[in-house]
């Protein structure tokens, strides 16, 4: 029996310098039943670019457009999801990459549980600085149950793979963290979701990228306030315990935003995820936490 098709949605905005690596990593999967849907959010013909400049003239690549410029990752992903033909859907950003066995590891878990995650690796300056799972959680080599506290503790991005027929979920219009709300709604609908200990998603942080930009603090603060209001109003499809945790986590992130930005500006070798790990792992008195929230740093 043929493997079920996996649709990989890739938003692309000013992605000419990075998209070839991301696309090649999807097309080189050991799981071959895959389509790559490139969603152009800047009018660029990325399918033509991949074919002509990089030799990636693969019929598994499809392109759709948002018919706009910089309309947001949430909007581009929704366009890609609407175009997807696969039994399963997952994501890749145009400046990231997959390990070769990512889809082979995730599809059986998603088939059983409706959705699955893998151990995101955050890479800065060519080295892995943060991983979704901690070392002790990989010891057995077995999948780990996905929970909101685990997935959100270090601000590590997650890129689920899920069954299209099981969930009618899209991305919310937000200036930041639309992917987090999507994951929490998906987890609420698929509470049995597990995390493969295989390091499958390579999340590449680049100096000058949006998540390390000077505008990140203000965008994230606006998003956190909007999310807190929406969660408190019951506007998202969240299980009660996940909604409670989301309120706690986003309130904490809101309070940390200025301190994180100051620390990032002072040390370019840091990321938000590294700072979150330091904060979470270090025992603090209440006075130290208040000082941290007020900008004293980690």
PDB file of N, CA, C and O in Angstrom, residues 29-94:
ATOM      1  N   UNK A  29      13.572  13.810   1.830  1.00  0.00           N
ATOM      2  CA  UNK A  29      13.068  12.969   2.908  1.00  0.00           C
ATOM      3  C   UNK A  29      13.071  11.487   2.524  1.00  0.00           C
ATOM      4  O   UNK A  29      12.780  11.127   1.375  1.00  0.00           O
ATOM      5  N   UNK A  30      13.379  10.638   3.496  1.00  0.00           N
ATOM      6  CA  UNK A  30      13.282   9.196   3.258  1.00  0.00           C
ATOM      7  C   UNK A  30      11.828   8.782   3.052  1.00  0.00           C
ATOM      8  O   UNK A  30      11.564   7.745   2.432  1.00  0.00           O
ATOM      9  N   UNK A  31      10.897   9.561   3.576  1.00  0.00           N
ATOM     10  CA  UNK A  31       9.469   9.388   3.309  1.00  0.00           C
ATOM     11  C   UNK A  31       9.177  10.165   2.030  1.00  0.00           C
ATOM     12  O   UNK A  31       9.200  11.398   2.021  1.00  0.00           O
ATOM     13  N   UNK A  32       8.892   9.472   0.941  1.00  0.00           N
ATOM     14  CA  UNK A  32       8.875  10.111  -0.371  1.00  0.00           C
ATOM     15  C   UNK A  32       7.520  10.661  -0.797  1.00  0.00           C
ATOM     16  O   UNK A  32       7.453  11.473  -1.737  1.00  0.00           O
ATOM     17  N   UNK A  33       6.445  10.262  -0.141  1.00  0.00           N
ATOM     18  CA  UNK A  33       5.110  10.720  -0.536  1.00  0.00           C
ATOM     19  C   UNK A  33       4.858  12.110   0.038  1.00  0.00           C
ATOM     20  O   UNK A  33       4.177  12.286   1.057  1.00  0.00           O
ATOM     21  N   UNK A  34       5.442  13.096  -0.606  1.00  0.00           N
ATOM     22  CA  UNK A  34       5.413  14.446  -0.072  1.00  0.00           C
ATOM     23  C   UNK A  34       5.146  15.450  -1.192  1.00  0.00           C
ATOM     24  O   UNK A  34       5.571  15.244  -2.339  1.00  0.00           O
ATOM     25  N   UNK A  35       4.406  16.498  -0.872  1.00  0.00           N
ATOM     26  CA  UNK A  35       4.298  17.660  -1.745  1.00  0.00           C
ATOM     27  C   UNK A  35       4.734  18.876  -0.952  1.00  0.00           C
ATOM     28  O   UNK A  35       4.438  19.002   0.245  1.00  0.00           O
ATOM     29  N   UNK A  36       5.478  19.761  -1.603  1.00  0.00           N
ATOM     30  CA  UNK A  36       5.948  20.997  -0.978  1.00  0.00           C
ATOM     31  C   UNK A  36       5.147  22.155  -1.557  1.00  0.00           C
ATOM     32  O   UNK A  36       5.215  22.426  -2.764  1.00  0.00           O
ATOM     33  N   UNK A  37       4.385  22.830  -0.718  1.00  0.00           N
ATOM     34  CA  UNK A  37       3.576  23.961  -1.152  1.00  0.00           C
ATOM     35  C   UNK A  37       4.269  25.242  -0.715  1.00  0.00           C
ATOM     36  O   UNK A  37       4.287  25.582   0.474  1.00  0.00           O
ATOM     37  N   UNK A  38       4.877  25.933  -1.661  1.00  0.00           N
ATOM     38  CA  UNK A  38       5.532  27.208  -1.390  1.00  0.00           C
ATOM     39  C   UNK A  38       4.489  28.308  -1.512  1.00  0.00           C
ATOM     40  O   UNK A  38       3.820  28.429  -2.545  1.00  0.00           O
ATOM     41  N   UNK A  39       4.339  29.094  -0.459  1.00  0.00           N
ATOM     42  CA  UNK A  39       3.344  30.173  -0.452  1.00  0.00           C
ATOM     43  C   UNK A  39       4.091  31.503  -0.572  1.00  0.00           C
ATOM     44  O   UNK A  39       4.702  31.979   0.381  1.00  0.00           O
ATOM     45  N   UNK A  40       4.052  32.085  -1.756  1.00  0.00           N
ATOM     46  CA  UNK A  40       4.744  33.344  -1.985  1.00  0.00           C
ATOM     47  C   UNK A  40       3.966  34.492  -1.354  1.00  0.00           C
ATOM     48  O   UNK A  40       2.805  34.732  -1.683  1.00  0.00           O
ATOM     49  N   UNK A  41       4.630  35.197  -0.435  1.00  0.00           N
ATOM     50  CA  UNK A  41       4.011  36.340   0.222  1.00  0.00           C
ATOM     51  C   UNK A  41       4.703  37.637  -0.176  1.00  0.00           C
ATOM     52  O   UNK A  41       4.665  38.624   0.553  1.00  0.00           O
ATOM     53  N   UNK A  42       5.352  37.614  -1.353  1.00  0.00           N
ATOM     54  CA  UNK A  42       6.018  38.819  -1.848  1.00  0.00           C
ATOM     55  C   UNK A  42       5.982  38.923  -3.376  1.00  0.00           C
ATOM     56  O   UNK A  42       6.642  39.784  -3.961  1.00  0.00           O
ATOM     57  N   UNK A  43       5.225  38.027  -4.035  1.00  0.00           N
ATOM     58  CA  UNK A  43       5.120  38.056  -5.488  1.00  0.00           C
ATOM     59  C   UNK A  43       6.238  37.370  -6.226  1.00  0.00           C
ATOM     60  O   UNK A  43       6.213  37.303  -7.468  1.00  0.00           O
ATOM     61  N   UNK A  44       7.212  36.811  -5.509  1.00  0.00           N
ATOM     62  CA  UNK A  44       8.351  36.140  -6.143  1.00  0.00           C
ATOM     63  C   UNK A  44       7.934  34.783  -6.708  1.00  0.00           C
ATOM     64  O   UNK A  44       7.117  34.070  -6.125  1.00  0.00           O
ATOM     65  N   UNK A  45       8.488  34.427  -7.858  1.00  0.00           N
ATOM     66  CA  UNK A  45       8.275  33.105  -8.443  1.00  0.00           C
ATOM     67  C   UNK A  45       9.321  32.159  -7.855  1.00  0.00           C
ATOM     68  O   UNK A  45      10.373  31.913  -8.440  1.00  0.00           O
ATOM     69  N   UNK A  46       9.034  31.620  -6.698  1.00  0.00           N
ATOM     70  CA  UNK A  46      10.013  30.769  -6.019  1.00  0.00           C
ATOM     71  C   UNK A  46      10.162  29.418  -6.698  1.00  0.00           C
ATOM     72  O   UNK A  46      11.240  28.831  -6.690  1.00  0.00           O
ATOM     73  N   UNK A  47       9.099  28.923  -7.288  1.00  0.00           N
ATOM     74  CA  UNK A  47       9.205  27.644  -7.999  1.00  0.00           C
ATOM     75  C   UNK A  47      10.175  27.787  -9.168  1.00  0.00           C
ATOM     76  O   UNK A  47      11.024  26.916  -9.401  1.00  0.00           O
ATOM     77  N   UNK A  48      10.069  28.898  -9.896  1.00  0.00           N
ATOM     78  CA  UNK A  48      11.014  29.149 -10.980  1.00  0.00           C
ATOM     79  C   UNK A  48      12.420  29.346 -10.471  1.00  0.00           C
ATOM     80  O   UNK A  48      13.392  28.841 -11.056  1.00  0.00           O
ATOM     81  N   UNK A  49      12.583  30.060  -9.371  1.00  0.00           N
ATOM     82  CA  UNK A  49      13.903  30.275  -8.782  1.00  0.00           C
ATOM     83  C   UNK A  49      14.547  28.957  -8.380  1.00  0.00           C
ATOM     84  O   UNK A  49      15.739  28.721  -8.647  1.00  0.00           O
ATOM     85  N   UNK A  50      13.783  28.092  -7.744  1.00  0.00           N
ATOM     86  CA  UNK A  50      14.322  26.807  -7.310  1.00  0.00           C
ATOM     87  C   UNK A  50      14.767  25.963  -8.505  1.00  0.00           C
ATOM     88  O   UNK A  50      15.803  25.295  -8.460  1.00  0.00           O
ATOM     89  N   UNK A  51      13.980  26.010  -9.576  1.00  0.00           N
ATOM     90  CA  UNK A  51      14.308  25.212 -10.760  1.00  0.00           C
ATOM     91  C   UNK A  51      15.512  25.778 -11.500  1.00  0.00           C
ATOM     92  O   UNK A  51      16.451  25.039 -11.856  1.00  0.00           O
ATOM     93  N   UNK A  52      15.523  27.073 -11.716  1.00  0.00           N
ATOM     94  CA  UNK A  52      16.534  27.674 -12.590  1.00  0.00           C
ATOM     95  C   UNK A  52      17.857  27.935 -11.880  1.00  0.00           C
ATOM     96  O   UNK A  52      18.933  27.742 -12.458  1.00  0.00           O
ATOM     97  N   UNK A  53      17.796  28.359 -10.635  1.00  0.00           N
ATOM     98  CA  UNK A  53      19.031  28.722  -9.930  1.00  0.00           C
ATOM     99  C   UNK A  53      19.601  27.592  -9.095  1.00  0.00           C
ATOM    100  O   UNK A  53      20.797  27.589  -8.783  1.00  0.00           O
ATOM    101  N   UNK A  54      18.758  26.608  -8.755  1.00  0.00           N
ATOM    102  CA  UNK A  54      19.219  25.575  -7.821  1.00  0.00           C
ATOM    103  C   UNK A  54      19.002  24.151  -8.319  1.00  0.00           C
ATOM    104  O   UNK A  54      19.291  23.202  -7.598  1.00  0.00           O
ATOM    105  N   UNK A  55      18.469  23.993  -9.520  1.00  0.00           N
ATOM    106  CA  UNK A  55      18.281  22.664 -10.076  1.00  0.00           C
ATOM    107  C   UNK A  55      17.204  21.850  -9.392  1.00  0.00           C
ATOM    108  O   UNK A  55      17.189  20.624  -9.500  1.00  0.00           O
ATOM    109  N   UNK A  56      16.276  22.511  -8.686  1.00  0.00           N
ATOM    110  CA  UNK A  56      15.208  21.797  -7.991  1.00  0.00           C
ATOM    111  C   UNK A  56      13.913  21.897  -8.794  1.00  0.00           C
ATOM    112  O   UNK A  56      12.917  22.486  -8.367  1.00  0.00           O
ATOM    113  N   UNK A  57      13.935  21.324  -9.990  1.00  0.00           N
ATOM    114  CA  UNK A  57      12.745  21.294 -10.844  1.00  0.00           C
ATOM    115  C   UNK A  57      11.993  20.007 -10.560  1.00  0.00           C
ATOM    116  O   UNK A  57      12.011  19.055 -11.335  1.00  0.00           O
ATOM    117  N   UNK A  58      11.319  19.968  -9.435  1.00  0.00           N
ATOM    118  CA  UNK A  58      10.682  18.754  -8.943  1.00  0.00           C
ATOM    119  C   UNK A  58       9.166  18.915  -9.041  1.00  0.00           C
ATOM    120  O   UNK A  58       8.615  19.910  -8.547  1.00  0.00           O
ATOM    121  N   UNK A  59       8.451  17.960  -9.656  1.00  0.00           N
ATOM    122  CA  UNK A  59       6.997  18.099  -9.779  1.00  0.00           C
ATOM    123  C   UNK A  59       6.277  18.079  -8.439  1.00  0.00           C
ATOM    124  O   UNK A  59       5.087  18.432  -8.373  1.00  0.00           O
ATOM    125  N   UNK A  60       6.974  17.694  -7.381  1.00  0.00           N
ATOM    126  CA  UNK A  60       6.347  17.704  -6.059  1.00  0.00           C
ATOM    127  C   UNK A  60       6.260  19.114  -5.471  1.00  0.00           C
ATOM    128  O   UNK A  60       5.607  19.307  -4.438  1.00  0.00           O
ATOM    129  N   UNK A  61       6.902  20.088  -6.110  1.00  0.00           N
ATOM    130  CA  UNK A  61       6.829  21.476  -5.655  1.00  0.00           C
ATOM    131  C   UNK A  61       5.630  22.157  -6.309  1.00  0.00           C
ATOM    132  O   UNK A  61       5.491  22.146  -7.524  1.00  0.00           O
ATOM    133  N   UNK A  62       4.772  22.744  -5.519  1.00  0.00           N
ATOM    134  CA  UNK A  62       3.675  23.572  -6.006  1.00  0.00           C
ATOM    135  C   UNK A  62       3.814  24.962  -5.388  1.00  0.00           C
ATOM    136  O   UNK A  62       4.396  25.104  -4.327  1.00  0.00           O
ATOM    137  N   UNK A  63       3.289  25.960  -6.070  1.00  0.00           N
ATOM    138  CA  UNK A  63       3.337  27.310  -5.528  1.00  0.00           C
ATOM    139  C   UNK A  63       1.962  27.943  -5.570  1.00  0.00           C
ATOM    140  O   UNK A  63       1.228  27.813  -6.550  1.00  0.00           O
ATOM    141  N   UNK A  64       1.617  28.611  -4.484  1.00  0.00           N
ATOM    142  CA  UNK A  64       0.427  29.447  -4.425  1.00  0.00           C
ATOM    143  C   UNK A  64       0.872  30.817  -3.918  1.00  0.00           C
ATOM    144  O   UNK A  64       2.019  30.993  -3.500  1.00  0.00           O
ATOM    145  N   UNK A  65      -0.028  31.779  -3.957  1.00  0.00           N
ATOM    146  CA  UNK A  65       0.328  33.136  -3.564  1.00  0.00           C
ATOM    147  C   UNK A  65      -0.719  33.709  -2.629  1.00  0.00           C
ATOM    148  O   UNK A  65      -1.909  33.363  -2.713  1.00  0.00           O
ATOM    149  N   UNK A  66      -0.275  34.587  -1.740  1.00  0.00           N
ATOM    150  CA  UNK A  66      -1.217  35.320  -0.901  1.00  0.00           C
ATOM    151  C   UNK A  66      -1.803  36.512  -1.640  1.00  0.00           C
ATOM    152  O   UNK A  66      -2.720  37.161  -1.127  1.00  0.00           O
ATOM    153  N   UNK A  67      -1.236  36.816  -2.830  1.00  0.00           N
ATOM    154  CA  UNK A  67      -1.626  38.001  -3.607  1.00  0.00           C
ATOM    155  C   UNK A  67      -1.368  39.295  -2.830  1.00  0.00           C
ATOM    156  O   UNK A  67      -2.063  40.305  -3.022  1.00  0.00           O
ATOM    157  N   UNK A  68      -0.373  39.230  -1.957  1.00  0.00           N
ATOM    158  CA  UNK A  68      -0.001  40.417  -1.193  1.00  0.00           C
ATOM    159  C   UNK A  68       1.491  40.403  -0.928  1.00  0.00           C
ATOM    160  O   UNK A  68       2.222  39.526  -1.414  1.00  0.00           O
ATOM    161  N   UNK A  69       1.948  41.348  -0.142  1.00  0.00           N
ATOM    162  CA  UNK A  69       3.361  41.448   0.224  1.00  0.00           C
ATOM    163  C   UNK A  69       3.460  41.605   1.740  1.00  0.00           C
ATOM    164  O   UNK A  69       2.923  42.569   2.309  1.00  0.00           O
ATOM    165  N   UNK A  70       4.107  40.639   2.379  1.00  0.00           N
ATOM    166  CA  UNK A  70       4.279  40.704   3.822  1.00  0.00           C
ATOM    167  C   UNK A  70       2.985  40.669   4.594  1.00  0.00           C
ATOM    168  O   UNK A  70       2.822  41.374   5.600  1.00  0.00           O
ATOM    169  N   UNK A  71       2.047  39.827   4.174  1.00  0.00           N
ATOM    170  CA  UNK A  71       0.745  39.779   4.838  1.00  0.00           C
ATOM    171  C   UNK A  71       0.782  39.006   6.157  1.00  0.00           C
ATOM    172  O   UNK A  71      -0.196  39.024   6.899  1.00  0.00           O
ATOM    173  N   UNK A  72       1.885  38.322   6.433  1.00  0.00           N
ATOM    174  CA  UNK A  72       2.025  37.618   7.704  1.00  0.00           C
ATOM    175  C   UNK A  72       2.110  36.122   7.538  1.00  0.00           C
ATOM    176  O   UNK A  72       1.481  35.546   6.647  1.00  0.00           O
ATOM    177  N   UNK A  73       2.900  35.486   8.434  1.00  0.00           N
ATOM    178  CA  UNK A  73       3.058  34.031   8.341  1.00  0.00           C
ATOM    179  C   UNK A  73       1.729  33.318   8.579  1.00  0.00           C
ATOM    180  O   UNK A  73       1.453  32.283   7.975  1.00  0.00           O
ATOM    181  N   UNK A  74       0.889  33.875   9.455  1.00  0.00           N
ATOM    182  CA  UNK A  74      -0.408  33.251   9.729  1.00  0.00           C
ATOM    183  C   UNK A  74      -1.243  33.169   8.450  1.00  0.00           C
ATOM    184  O   UNK A  74      -1.893  32.150   8.186  1.00  0.00           O
ATOM    185  N   UNK A  75      -1.235  34.246   7.654  1.00  0.00           N
ATOM    186  CA  UNK A  75      -2.027  34.288   6.430  1.00  0.00           C
ATOM    187  C   UNK A  75      -1.437  33.363   5.365  1.00  0.00           C
ATOM    188  O   UNK A  75      -2.172  32.634   4.679  1.00  0.00           O
ATOM    189  N   UNK A  76      -0.122  33.383   5.221  1.00  0.00           N
ATOM    190  CA  UNK A  76       0.519  32.515   4.233  1.00  0.00           C
ATOM    191  C   UNK A  76       0.264  31.046   4.560  1.00  0.00           C
ATOM    192  O   UNK A  76      -0.009  30.232   3.667  1.00  0.00           O
ATOM    193  N   UNK A  77       0.347  30.692   5.817  1.00  0.00           N
ATOM    194  CA  UNK A  77       0.097  29.301   6.200  1.00  0.00           C
ATOM    195  C   UNK A  77      -1.338  28.893   5.923  1.00  0.00           C
ATOM    196  O   UNK A  77      -1.604  27.766   5.487  1.00  0.00           O
ATOM    197  N   UNK A  78      -2.277  29.795   6.167  1.00  0.00           N
ATOM    198  CA  UNK A  78      -3.675  29.475   5.862  1.00  0.00           C
ATOM    199  C   UNK A  78      -3.886  29.269   4.362  1.00  0.00           C
ATOM    200  O   UNK A  78      -4.649  28.378   3.950  1.00  0.00           O
ATOM    201  N   UNK A  79      -3.219  30.055   3.525  1.00  0.00           N
ATOM    202  CA  UNK A  79      -3.298  29.845   2.076  1.00  0.00           C
ATOM    203  C   UNK A  79      -2.712  28.485   1.707  1.00  0.00           C
ATOM    204  O   UNK A  79      -3.265  27.764   0.854  1.00  0.00           O
ATOM    205  N   UNK A  80      -1.590  28.134   2.306  1.00  0.00           N
ATOM    206  CA  UNK A  80      -0.981  26.840   2.011  1.00  0.00           C
ATOM    207  C   UNK A  80      -1.851  25.687   2.460  1.00  0.00           C
ATOM    208  O   UNK A  80      -1.981  24.672   1.760  1.00  0.00           O
ATOM    209  N   UNK A  81      -2.450  25.817   3.632  1.00  0.00           N
ATOM    210  CA  UNK A  81      -3.330  24.768   4.145  1.00  0.00           C
ATOM    211  C   UNK A  81      -4.523  24.563   3.219  1.00  0.00           C
ATOM    212  O   UNK A  81      -4.931  23.423   2.954  1.00  0.00           O
ATOM    213  N   UNK A  82      -5.077  25.657   2.690  1.00  0.00           N
ATOM    214  CA  UNK A  82      -6.222  25.551   1.777  1.00  0.00           C
ATOM    215  C   UNK A  82      -5.849  24.819   0.489  1.00  0.00           C
ATOM    216  O   UNK A  82      -6.698  24.155  -0.128  1.00  0.00           O
ATOM    217  N   UNK A  83      -4.582  24.925   0.085  1.00  0.00           N
ATOM    218  CA  UNK A  83      -4.133  24.286  -1.155  1.00  0.00           C
ATOM    219  C   UNK A  83      -3.657  22.850  -0.951  1.00  0.00           C
ATOM    220  O   UNK A  83      -3.459  22.120  -1.934  1.00  0.00           O
ATOM    221  N   UNK A  84      -3.475  22.449   0.283  1.00  0.00           N
ATOM    222  CA  UNK A  84      -2.884  21.138   0.569  1.00  0.00           C
ATOM    223  C   UNK A  84      -3.793  19.998   0.116  1.00  0.00           C
ATOM    224  O   UNK A  84      -5.014  20.057   0.268  1.00  0.00           O
ATOM    225  N   UNK A  85      -3.163  18.951  -0.415  1.00  0.00           N
ATOM    226  CA  UNK A  85      -3.889  17.765  -0.864  1.00  0.00           C
ATOM    227  C   UNK A  85      -3.582  16.534  -0.008  1.00  0.00           C
ATOM    228  O   UNK A  85      -4.166  15.481  -0.208  1.00  0.00           O
ATOM    229  N   UNK A  86      -2.656  16.666   0.930  1.00  0.00           N
ATOM    230  CA  UNK A  86      -2.182  15.510   1.664  1.00  0.00           C
ATOM    231  C   UNK A  86      -3.134  15.017   2.731  1.00  0.00           C
ATOM    232  O   UNK A  86      -3.999  15.752   3.224  1.00  0.00           O
ATOM    233  N   UNK A  87      -2.946  13.765   3.109  1.00  0.00           N
ATOM    234  CA  UNK A  87      -3.635  13.199   4.275  1.00  0.00           C
ATOM    235  C   UNK A  87      -3.111  13.871   5.537  1.00  0.00           C
ATOM    236  O   UNK A  87      -3.855  14.146   6.479  1.00  0.00           O
ATOM    237  N   UNK A  88      -1.795  14.146   5.533  1.00  0.00           N
ATOM    238  CA  UNK A  88      -1.140  14.833   6.641  1.00  0.00           C
ATOM    239  C   UNK A  88      -0.646  16.196   6.167  1.00  0.00           C
ATOM    240  O   UNK A  88      -0.348  16.388   4.984  1.00  0.00           O
ATOM    241  N   UNK A  89      -0.516  17.134   7.116  1.00  0.00           N
ATOM    242  CA  UNK A  89       0.030  18.456   6.821  1.00  0.00           C
ATOM    243  C   UNK A  89       1.080  18.782   7.880  1.00  0.00           C
ATOM    244  O   UNK A  89       0.932  18.430   9.058  1.00  0.00           O
ATOM    245  N   UNK A  90       2.141  19.445   7.458  1.00  0.00           N
ATOM    246  CA  UNK A  90       3.122  19.979   8.393  1.00  0.00           C
ATOM    247  C   UNK A  90       3.728  21.234   7.779  1.00  0.00           C
ATOM    248  O   UNK A  90       3.261  21.701   6.739  1.00  0.00           O
ATOM    249  N   UNK A  91       4.726  21.796   8.440  1.00  0.00           N
ATOM    250  CA  UNK A  91       5.249  23.106   8.086  1.00  0.00           C
ATOM    251  C   UNK A  91       6.765  23.078   7.973  1.00  0.00           C
ATOM    252  O   UNK A  91       7.431  22.251   8.588  1.00  0.00           O
ATOM    253  N   UNK A  92       7.278  24.021   7.204  1.00  0.00           N
ATOM    254  CA  UNK A  92       8.704  24.341   7.256  1.00  0.00           C
ATOM    255  C   UNK A  92       8.836  25.820   6.913  1.00  0.00           C
ATOM    256  O   UNK A  92       8.171  26.309   6.002  1.00  0.00           O
ATOM    257  N   UNK A  93       9.642  26.537   7.674  1.00  0.00           N
ATOM    258  CA  UNK A  93       9.934  27.922   7.328  1.00  0.00           C
ATOM    259  C   UNK A  93      11.024  27.947   6.267  1.00  0.00           C
ATOM    260  O   UNK A  93      11.870  27.047   6.196  1.00  0.00           O
ATOM    261  N   UNK A  94      11.043  29.003   5.470  1.00  0.00           N
ATOM    262  CA  UNK A  94      11.924  29.044   4.300  1.00  0.00           C
ATOM    263  C   UNK A  94      13.395  29.231   4.649  1.00  0.00           C
ATOM    264  O   UNK A  94      14.244  29.148   3.757  1.00  0.00           O
TER     265      UNK A  94
END
